[in-house]
């Protein structure tokens, strides 16, 4: 660790201990003694013994050890803010628990339930604010060319140049690329010797490696070993293999890093909230729409022969099949008649759509125009086969005709009742439809779902693109 970095870490350590000490004082003031609530004068009048001072010092030392064990003095330059919050929460819990367990044994009467709650809450809140402030100050300082780290980028051709460009764009993280070593222009040992020469000069803080692990594992291992000997941080901007659309994240099993490759949104609080929204809206919708369902059922039965509901096998998440439910809007033998109408298909790609479909009934036209025929799919949402928002589920006929590999990415998320295509276009151009589905998958957030739901209502009321 260079002297500059050592001084910054020392300052952070002192700040953390000061925050913990302040949280102890706040918790003491918030607790109630035998003679009532404590005040500042009463706190200042408390007798300080050498034993008490030693006990507080030892406890602050425990906090310091806990912070180090939780990795809170490692670099968070490239880490997401939630990772630091998670590490802080873990450290606070680990440091408060011994106090709760030992206080009764040591006869520390000030430590009771309210004290522990206030202490833990105040410590976590103050540490979070101080760390956020330090992050903001650090970013501002780096924008002015201070607190920079000299780094070397090791990669092949375009990958090395792309990583260098990314580091240059993110000047707030403070990485200064001093050399780019292209491993594609010579023997791997030449690249290793160049890294060793730069490391021996003693002015390199970190090494970024942008090499595919399936073809360069041996070289990556030797670079990591070389830097490990010198205490230099290595960051692997590498992939197991070429990933065109999926994403890779680092997980862990008992301390062993695991590279997880996935397509679509990663599991997390966002998807939990999405599912909660689905259940709440679908459950309430089915209850509130029950009278409307009864009227629709009566109208369908009076208009044409056949069942009220239309069930069709569709393909959903991970290509699993399920039966989707809608109000019947066509004649009972509509699927058998489709083969004779293929020549009139107006949609490109694998889907089938025609404007004036002769199979649609009179009541069916009204149900489609108002999109009421889609409401029974709330049952599919409640069963977790669909979501309120997501790519529309395709019939088996359409799925079997998909011949472009990246189009199949739509099966990496749950299908939905509404989607970007329905609020943006509803045009029969399949490429535009798929492009909007990919845009949704790659940029998914709970906020995006809420925006699509909000835009669906006026789109339905206006009958935009209804067929």
Coordinates of C-alpha atoms in Angstrom, one line a residue:
X1 CA 0.0 0.0 0.0
X2 CA 1.5 3.3 -1.0
X3 CA 1.9 6.1 1.6
X4 CA -1.0 8.2 0.2
X5 CA -3.4 5.3 0.4
X6 CA -2.2 4.4 3.9
X7 CA -2.9 8.0 5.1
X8 CA -6.4 7.9 3.6
X9 CA -7.2 4.6 5.2
X10 CA -5.9 5.8 8.6
X11 CA -8.1 8.8 8.4
X12 CA -11.1 6.6 7.6
X13 CA -10.3 4.4 10.5
X14 CA -10.2 7.3 12.9
X15 CA -13.5 8.7 11.5
X16 CA -15.2 5.3 12.0
X17 CA -14.0 5.0 15.6
X18 CA -15.1 8.6 16.3
X19 CA -18.6 7.9 14.9
X20 CA -18.9 4.7 17.0
X21 CA -17.9 6.7 20.1
X22 CA -20.5 9.3 19.3
X23 CA -23.1 6.6 18.9
X24 CA -22.2 5.3 22.4
X25 CA -22.8 8.7 23.9
X26 CA -26.1 9.2 22.0
X27 CA -27.3 5.7 23.2
X28 CA -26.3 6.5 26.8
X29 CA -28.3 9.7 26.7
X30 CA -31.3 7.9 25.2
X31 CA -31.3 5.2 27.9
X32 CA -33.0 5.6 31.3
X33 CA -31.0 5.2 34.5
X34 CA -32.3 4.3 37.9
X35 CA -33.0 8.0 38.7
X36 CA -34.7 8.8 35.3
X37 CA -33.6 9.9 31.9
X38 CA -30.0 10.9 31.6
X39 CA -29.0 14.5 30.6
X40 CA -25.8 16.0 29.3
X41 CA -24.8 17.4 32.8
X42 CA -25.5 14.0 34.3
X43 CA -23.5 12.3 31.7
X44 CA -20.5 14.7 32.3
X45 CA -20.8 14.1 36.0
X46 CA -20.4 10.3 35.6
X47 CA -17.3 9.0 37.2
X48 CA -14.6 7.9 34.9
X49 CA -12.4 5.1 36.2
X50 CA -9.4 3.6 34.6
X51 CA -11.3 0.3 34.2
X52 CA -14.1 2.1 32.3
X53 CA -11.7 3.8 30.0
X54 CA -9.9 0.5 29.3
X55 CA -13.3 -1.2 28.7
X56 CA -14.4 1.5 26.2
X57 CA -11.0 1.4 24.4
X58 CA -11.1 -2.4 24.2
X59 CA -14.6 -2.2 22.8
X60 CA -13.6 0.4 20.1
X61 CA -10.7 -2.0 19.3
X62 CA -13.3 -4.7 18.7
X63 CA -15.1 -2.4 16.3
X64 CA -11.8 -1.8 14.5
X65 CA -11.1 -5.6 14.1
X66 CA -14.7 -6.2 13.0
X67 CA -14.4 -3.5 10.3
X68 CA -11.2 -5.0 9.0
X69 CA -12.7 -8.5 9.0
X70 CA -15.7 -7.2 7.0
X71 CA -13.4 -5.7 4.4
X72 CA -14.5 -2.1 5.1
X73 CA -11.0 -0.8 4.5
X74 CA -10.6 -2.3 1.1
X75 CA -11.2 -0.2 -2.0
X76 CA -14.8 0.5 -2.9
X77 CA -14.1 2.6 -6.0
X78 CA -15.7 0.1 -8.4
X79 CA -18.2 -1.4 -5.9
X80 CA -21.9 -0.7 -5.9
X81 CA -23.1 1.4 -2.9
X82 CA -25.3 -1.4 -1.7
X83 CA -22.2 -3.6 -1.2
X84 CA -20.7 -1.1 1.2
X85 CA -24.1 -0.8 3.0
X86 CA -24.3 -4.6 3.3
X87 CA -20.7 -4.8 4.8
X88 CA -21.6 -1.9 7.2
X89 CA -24.7 -3.7 8.4
X90 CA -22.8 -6.9 8.9
X91 CA -20.1 -5.1 10.9
X92 CA -22.5 -3.3 13.2
X93 CA -24.4 -6.5 13.9
X94 CA -21.2 -8.4 14.7
X95 CA -19.9 -5.6 17.0
X96 CA -23.1 -5.0 18.9
X97 CA -23.9 -8.6 19.7
X98 CA -20.8 -9.1 22.1
X99 CA -21.9 -6.0 24.0
X100 CA -25.4 -7.4 24.5
X101 CA -24.0 -10.7 25.6
X102 CA -21.2 -9.4 28.0
X103 CA -22.9 -6.4 29.5
X104 CA -24.9 -8.4 32.1
X105 CA -21.8 -10.4 33.1
X106 CA -19.7 -7.2 33.5
X107 CA -22.4 -5.4 35.5
X108 CA -22.8 -2.6 32.9
X109 CA -26.3 -1.5 33.9
X110 CA -26.5 1.3 31.2
X111 CA -26.7 -1.3 28.5
X112 CA -30.3 -2.4 28.2
X113 CA -32.7 -3.0 25.3
X114 CA -33.4 0.6 24.3
X115 CA -29.7 1.4 24.6
X116 CA -28.8 -1.4 22.1
X117 CA -31.5 -0.4 19.6
X118 CA -30.4 3.3 19.7
X119 CA -26.7 2.4 19.6
X120 CA -27.0 0.0 16.6
X121 CA -29.3 2.4 14.7
X122 CA -27.2 5.5 15.4
X123 CA -24.0 3.7 14.5
X124 CA -25.3 2.3 11.3
X125 CA -26.9 5.6 10.2
X126 CA -23.9 7.8 11.1
X127 CA -21.4 5.3 9.5
X128 CA -23.6 5.2 6.3
X129 CA -23.7 9.0 6.1
X130 CA -19.9 9.4 6.8
X131 CA -19.1 6.8 4.1
X132 CA -21.5 8.5 1.6
X133 CA -19.8 11.8 2.3
X134 CA -16.4 10.3 1.9
X135 CA -17.4 8.8 -1.4
X136 CA -18.7 12.1 -2.6
X137 CA -15.6 13.9 -1.5
X138 CA -13.4 11.2 -3.2
X139 CA -15.2 11.6 -6.5
X140 CA -14.9 15.4 -6.4
X141 CA -11.2 15.2 -5.6
X142 CA -10.5 12.7 -8.4
X143 CA -12.3 15.0 -10.9
X144 CA -9.6 17.6 -10.1
X145 CA -6.8 15.1 -10.8
X146 CA -6.0 14.1 -7.2
X147 CA -6.0 10.7 -5.5
X148 CA -5.4 8.9 -8.8
X149 CA -4.2 5.3 -9.2
X150 CA -1.7 4.2 -11.8
X151 CA -3.0 1.1 -13.6
X152 CA -1.9 -1.2 -16.4
X153 CA -4.4 -2.8 -18.8
X154 CA -3.5 -6.2 -20.1
X155 CA -5.7 -7.5 -22.9
X156 CA -6.0 -8.4 -26.6
X157 CA -6.7 -5.7 -29.2
X158 CA -10.2 -4.3 -29.0
X159 CA -10.9 -5.6 -25.5
X160 CA -7.9 -3.8 -24.1
X161 CA -8.8 -0.6 -25.9
X162 CA -12.4 -0.7 -24.9
X163 CA -11.5 -1.2 -21.2
X164 CA -9.0 1.7 -21.4
X165 CA -11.8 3.9 -22.9
X166 CA -14.2 2.9 -20.2
X167 CA -11.6 3.8 -17.5
X168 CA -11.0 7.2 -19.2
X169 CA -14.7 8.0 -19.3
X170 CA -15.1 7.2 -15.6
X171 CA -12.7 9.9 -14.3
X172 CA -14.6 10.0 -11.1
X173 CA -13.1 6.6 -10.0
X174 CA -9.6 8.0 -10.5
X175 CA -7.8 5.4 -12.6
X176 CA -4.9 6.7 -14.7
X177 CA -3.8 4.2 -17.4
X178 CA 0.0 4.3 -17.7
X179 CA 0.4 1.3 -20.1
X180 CA -1.7 -0.9 -22.3
X181 CA -0.2 -4.3 -23.0
X182 CA -1.6 -6.1 -26.1
X183 CA -1.3 -9.8 -25.7
X184 CA -2.5 -10.5 -29.2
X185 CA 0.7 -9.2 -30.9
X186 CA 3.3 -11.6 -29.4
X187 CA 4.0 -14.5 -27.2
X188 CA 2.1 -14.6 -23.8
X189 CA 5.5 -14.6 -22.0
X190 CA 6.3 -11.2 -23.5
X191 CA 3.2 -9.7 -21.9
X192 CA 4.2 -11.3 -18.6
X193 CA 7.7 -9.8 -18.8
X194 CA 6.3 -6.3 -19.6
X195 CA 3.9 -6.5 -16.6
X196 CA 6.8 -7.6 -14.4
X197 CA 9.0 -4.7 -15.6
X198 CA 6.3 -2.2 -14.8
X199 CA 5.6 -3.7 -11.4
X200 CA 9.4 -3.7 -10.5
X201 CA 9.4 0.1 -11.1
X202 CA 7.2 0.4 -8.1
X203 CA 4.7 2.9 -9.6
X204 CA 1.8 0.6 -10.4
X205 CA -1.2 0.5 -8.1
X206 CA -3.5 -2.0 -9.9
X207 CA -3.5 -4.2 -13.0
X208 CA -6.7 -4.7 -15.1
X209 CA -6.8 -7.9 -17.1
X210 CA -9.2 -8.1 -20.1
X211 CA -8.6 -11.7 -21.4
X212 CA -11.0 -14.5 -22.1
X213 CA -10.5 -17.2 -19.4
X214 CA -11.2 -20.0 -21.8
X215 CA -8.1 -19.2 -23.9
X216 CA -5.8 -17.3 -21.6
X217 CA -6.2 -19.0 -18.2
X218 CA -2.5 -19.8 -17.8
X219 CA -1.4 -16.2 -18.5
X220 CA -4.0 -14.8 -16.2
X221 CA -2.9 -17.1 -13.4
X222 CA 0.8 -16.0 -13.8
X223 CA -0.2 -12.3 -13.8
X224 CA -2.2 -12.8 -10.7
X225 CA 0.6 -14.7 -9.0
X226 CA 3.2 -12.0 -9.9
X227 CA 1.0 -9.1 -8.6
X228 CA 0.1 -11.1 -5.5
X229 CA 3.8 -11.3 -4.5
X230 CA 4.0 -7.5 -4.7
X231 CA 0.7 -6.8 -3.0
X232 CA -0.7 -5.2 -6.1
X233 CA -4.5 -5.4 -6.7
X234 CA -5.6 -7.3 -9.8
X235 CA -9.0 -6.7 -11.3
X236 CA -10.3 -9.3 -13.8
X237 CA -12.5 -7.7 -16.5
X238 CA -12.6 -11.1 -18.0
X239 CA -15.2 -13.5 -19.3
X240 CA -15.4 -17.3 -19.1
X241 CA -16.2 -17.1 -22.9
X242 CA -17.6 -14.6 -25.3
X243 CA -20.9 -13.3 -23.9
X244 CA -23.1 -11.6 -26.5
X245 CA -26.2 -10.9 -24.6
X246 CA -26.0 -12.5 -21.2
X247 CA -24.4 -10.9 -18.1
X248 CA -21.9 -12.3 -15.6
X249 CA -21.9 -11.6 -11.9
X250 CA -19.6 -12.8 -9.1
X251 CA -21.2 -15.0 -6.5
X252 CA -19.6 -17.0 -3.7
X253 CA -19.8 -20.4 -2.1
X254 CA -18.0 -20.7 1.2
X255 CA -15.3 -18.2 0.1
X256 CA -15.0 -19.6 -3.4
X257 CA -15.8 -17.0 -6.1
X258 CA -18.4 -18.3 -8.6
X259 CA -19.0 -16.6 -12.0
X260 CA -22.7 -16.7 -12.7
X261 CA -23.8 -16.0 -16.3
X262 CA -27.5 -15.1 -16.7
X263 CA -29.8 -13.4 -19.1
X264 CA -32.6 -11.2 -18.0
X265 CA -33.0 -9.4 -14.6
X266 CA -31.0 -10.9 -11.7
X267 CA -32.9 -12.2 -8.7
X268 CA -33.2 -9.5 -6.0
X269 CA -35.5 -7.1 -4.1
X270 CA -36.7 -5.6 -7.4
X271 CA -38.1 -8.9 -8.7
X272 CA -39.6 -9.6 -5.2
X273 CA -41.4 -6.2 -5.4
X274 CA -42.5 -7.0 -9.0
X275 CA -44.1 -10.2 -7.8
X276 CA -45.8 -8.5 -4.9
X277 CA -47.2 -5.9 -7.3
X278 CA -48.4 -8.7 -9.6
X279 CA -50.2 -10.6 -6.8
X280 CA -51.8 -7.4 -5.4
X281 CA -53.1 -6.0 -8.7
X282 CA -54.2 -9.4 -10.1
X283 CA -56.0 -10.4 -6.9
X284 CA -57.8 -7.1 -6.6
X285 CA -58.5 -7.0 -10.4
X286 CA -60.2 -10.4 -10.4
X287 CA -62.4 -9.5 -7.4
X288 CA -63.4 -6.0 -8.8
X289 CA -63.9 -7.4 -12.3
X290 CA -66.2 -10.3 -11.3
X291 CA -69.4 -8.4 -12.3
X292 CA -67.9 -7.4 -15.6
X293 CA -66.8 -11.0 -16.2
X294 CA -70.4 -12.2 -15.7
X295 CA -71.7 -9.7 -18.3
X296 CA -69.0 -10.7 -20.8
X297 CA -69.8 -14.4 -20.3
X298 CA -73.5 -13.7 -20.9
X299 CA -72.8 -11.7 -24.1
X300 CA -70.4 -14.3 -25.5
X301 CA -72.9 -17.1 -25.0
X302 CA -75.7 -15.1 -26.5
X303 CA -73.6 -14.1 -29.5
X304 CA -72.1 -17.4 -30.7
X305 CA -71.9 -21.1 -29.8
X306 CA -68.9 -22.2 -27.9
X307 CA -67.1 -21.8 -24.5
X308 CA -66.9 -18.5 -22.7
X309 CA -63.1 -18.7 -22.2
X310 CA -60.4 -19.5 -24.8
X311 CA -57.5 -21.5 -23.5
X312 CA -54.3 -21.9 -25.6
X313 CA -50.9 -23.3 -24.9
X314 CA -48.2 -20.6 -24.9
X315 CA -44.5 -20.5 -24.2
X316 CA -43.3 -18.6 -21.2
X317 CA -40.2 -18.2 -18.9
X318 CA -37.4 -20.6 -19.7
X319 CA -39.6 -22.0 -22.6
X320 CA -42.0 -23.6 -20.2
X321 CA -45.4 -24.2 -21.6
X322 CA -48.6 -23.0 -19.9
X323 CA -52.2 -22.4 -20.8
X324 CA -53.2 -18.8 -21.2
X325 CA -56.8 -17.7 -20.7
X326 CA -58.8 -15.1 -22.5
X327 CA -62.4 -14.4 -23.3
X328 CA -63.3 -16.1 -26.5
X329 CA -63.5 -13.5 -29.3
X330 CA -63.6 -15.9 -32.3
X331 CA -65.7 -18.7 -33.5
X332 CA -65.2 -22.0 -31.7
X333 CA -63.2 -23.7 -34.5
X334 CA -61.0 -20.6 -35.1
X335 CA -57.7 -22.5 -34.7
X336 CA -58.7 -25.2 -37.3
X337 CA -59.5 -22.4 -39.8
X338 CA -56.2 -20.6 -39.4
X339 CA -54.3 -22.8 -42.0
X340 CA -56.7 -21.5 -44.7
X341 CA -55.9 -17.9 -43.8
X342 CA -52.1 -18.1 -43.7
X343 CA -51.9 -16.4 -47.2
X344 CA -53.6 -13.3 -45.7
X345 CA -51.0 -12.9 -42.9
X346 CA -50.0 -9.2 -42.6
X347 CA -47.2 -9.6 -40.1
X348 CA -43.7 -10.4 -41.0
X349 CA -41.7 -13.0 -39.1
X350 CA -43.2 -16.0 -37.3
X351 CA -46.4 -14.3 -35.9
X352 CA -49.9 -14.4 -37.5
X353 CA -52.0 -11.2 -37.6
X354 CA -54.7 -10.0 -40.1
X355 CA -56.8 -6.8 -39.7
X356 CA -60.2 -8.0 -40.7
X357 CA -60.1 -11.6 -39.4
X358 CA -63.3 -13.3 -40.5
X359 CA -63.2 -15.6 -37.4
X360 CA -63.8 -12.7 -35.0
X361 CA -67.4 -12.6 -33.6
X362 CA -69.4 -9.4 -33.1
X363 CA -68.9 -9.4 -29.3
X364 CA -65.3 -10.4 -29.9
X365 CA -64.6 -7.2 -31.9
X366 CA -65.8 -5.1 -29.0
X367 CA -63.9 -7.2 -26.4
X368 CA -60.7 -6.8 -28.5
X369 CA -61.1 -3.1 -29.1
X370 CA -61.4 -2.5 -25.3
X371 CA -58.8 -5.2 -24.5
X372 CA -61.3 -6.7 -22.0
X373 CA -60.6 -10.1 -23.6
X374 CA -57.2 -10.0 -21.9
X375 CA -58.5 -9.6 -18.3
X376 CA -58.8 -13.4 -17.6
X377 CA -54.9 -13.5 -17.9
X378 CA -54.9 -12.0 -14.4
X379 CA -55.5 -15.6 -13.3
X380 CA -52.2 -16.5 -15.1
X381 CA -50.5 -13.7 -13.2
X382 CA -51.8 -14.9 -9.9
X383 CA -50.5 -18.4 -10.7
X384 CA -47.1 -16.9 -11.4
X385 CA -47.2 -18.1 -15.1
X386 CA -47.3 -14.5 -16.3
X387 CA -46.6 -11.0 -15.0
X388 CA -48.5 -7.7 -15.5
X389 CA -45.6 -6.4 -17.7
X390 CA -43.4 -8.5 -19.9
X391 CA -43.1 -9.8 -23.5
X392 CA -46.4 -11.1 -24.8
X393 CA -46.5 -15.0 -24.7
X394 CA -46.4 -16.5 -28.1
X395 CA -48.4 -19.6 -29.3
X396 CA -46.5 -22.8 -30.1
X397 CA -46.9 -22.1 -33.9
X398 CA -45.1 -18.8 -33.7
X399 CA -42.3 -20.1 -31.3
X400 CA -41.5 -23.0 -33.7
X401 CA -41.0 -20.5 -36.5
X402 CA -38.5 -18.3 -34.6
X403 CA -35.2 -18.9 -36.5
X404 CA -33.1 -16.0 -35.1
X405 CA -31.2 -17.0 -32.0
X406 CA -31.3 -13.7 -30.2
X407 CA -35.1 -13.5 -30.6
X408 CA -35.3 -16.3 -28.1
X409 CA -34.0 -14.1 -25.3
X410 CA -37.6 -13.1 -24.8
X411 CA -38.0 -16.4 -22.9
X412 CA -35.5 -15.2 -20.2
X413 CA -38.3 -13.3 -18.4
X414 CA -41.9 -14.0 -17.5
X415 CA -44.4 -13.0 -20.3
X416 CA -46.8 -10.3 -19.5
X417 CA -50.3 -8.9 -20.2
X418 CA -48.9 -5.7 -21.4
X419 CA -45.5 -4.7 -22.8
X420 CA -43.5 -1.9 -24.5
X421 CA -44.7 -3.0 -27.9
X422 CA -48.4 -2.6 -26.9
X423 CA -47.9 1.0 -25.7
X424 CA -45.3 2.0 -28.3
X425 CA -46.5 0.6 -31.5
X426 CA -48.6 -2.6 -31.8
X427 CA -47.6 -2.6 -35.5
X428 CA -47.3 -6.0 -37.1
X429 CA -43.5 -5.6 -37.8
X430 CA -42.0 -8.5 -35.8
X431 CA -38.4 -7.1 -35.7
X432 CA -39.8 -3.9 -34.1
X433 CA -41.8 -5.9 -31.7
X434 CA -38.7 -8.0 -30.7
X435 CA -36.5 -5.0 -30.5
X436 CA -38.8 -3.4 -27.9
X437 CA -38.9 -6.7 -26.0
X438 CA -35.1 -6.7 -25.9
X439 CA -35.1 -3.0 -24.8
X440 CA -37.4 -4.0 -21.9
X441 CA -35.3 -7.0 -20.8
X442 CA -32.0 -5.1 -20.9
X443 CA -33.4 -2.0 -19.1
X444 CA -35.8 -3.6 -16.7
X445 CA -36.7 -1.9 -13.4
X446 CA -39.8 -1.7 -11.3
X447 CA -40.0 2.0 -12.3
X448 CA -40.2 0.9 -16.0
X449 CA -43.0 -1.5 -15.2
X450 CA -45.0 1.2 -13.5
X451 CA -44.5 3.5 -16.5
X452 CA -45.7 0.9 -18.9
X453 CA -48.7 0.2 -16.8
X454 CA -49.5 3.9 -16.6
X455 CA -49.2 4.2 -20.4
X456 CA -51.3 1.0 -21.0
X457 CA -54.5 2.6 -19.6
X458 CA -54.7 5.5 -22.2
X459 CA -53.6 3.1 -25.0
X460 CA -56.5 0.8 -24.1
X461 CA -59.0 3.6 -23.8
X462 CA -58.0 5.0 -27.2
X463 CA -58.1 1.5 -28.8
X464 CA -54.6 2.1 -30.2
X465 CA -53.6 -0.7 -32.5
X466 CA -56.3 -3.1 -31.2
X467 CA -56.9 -6.0 -33.5

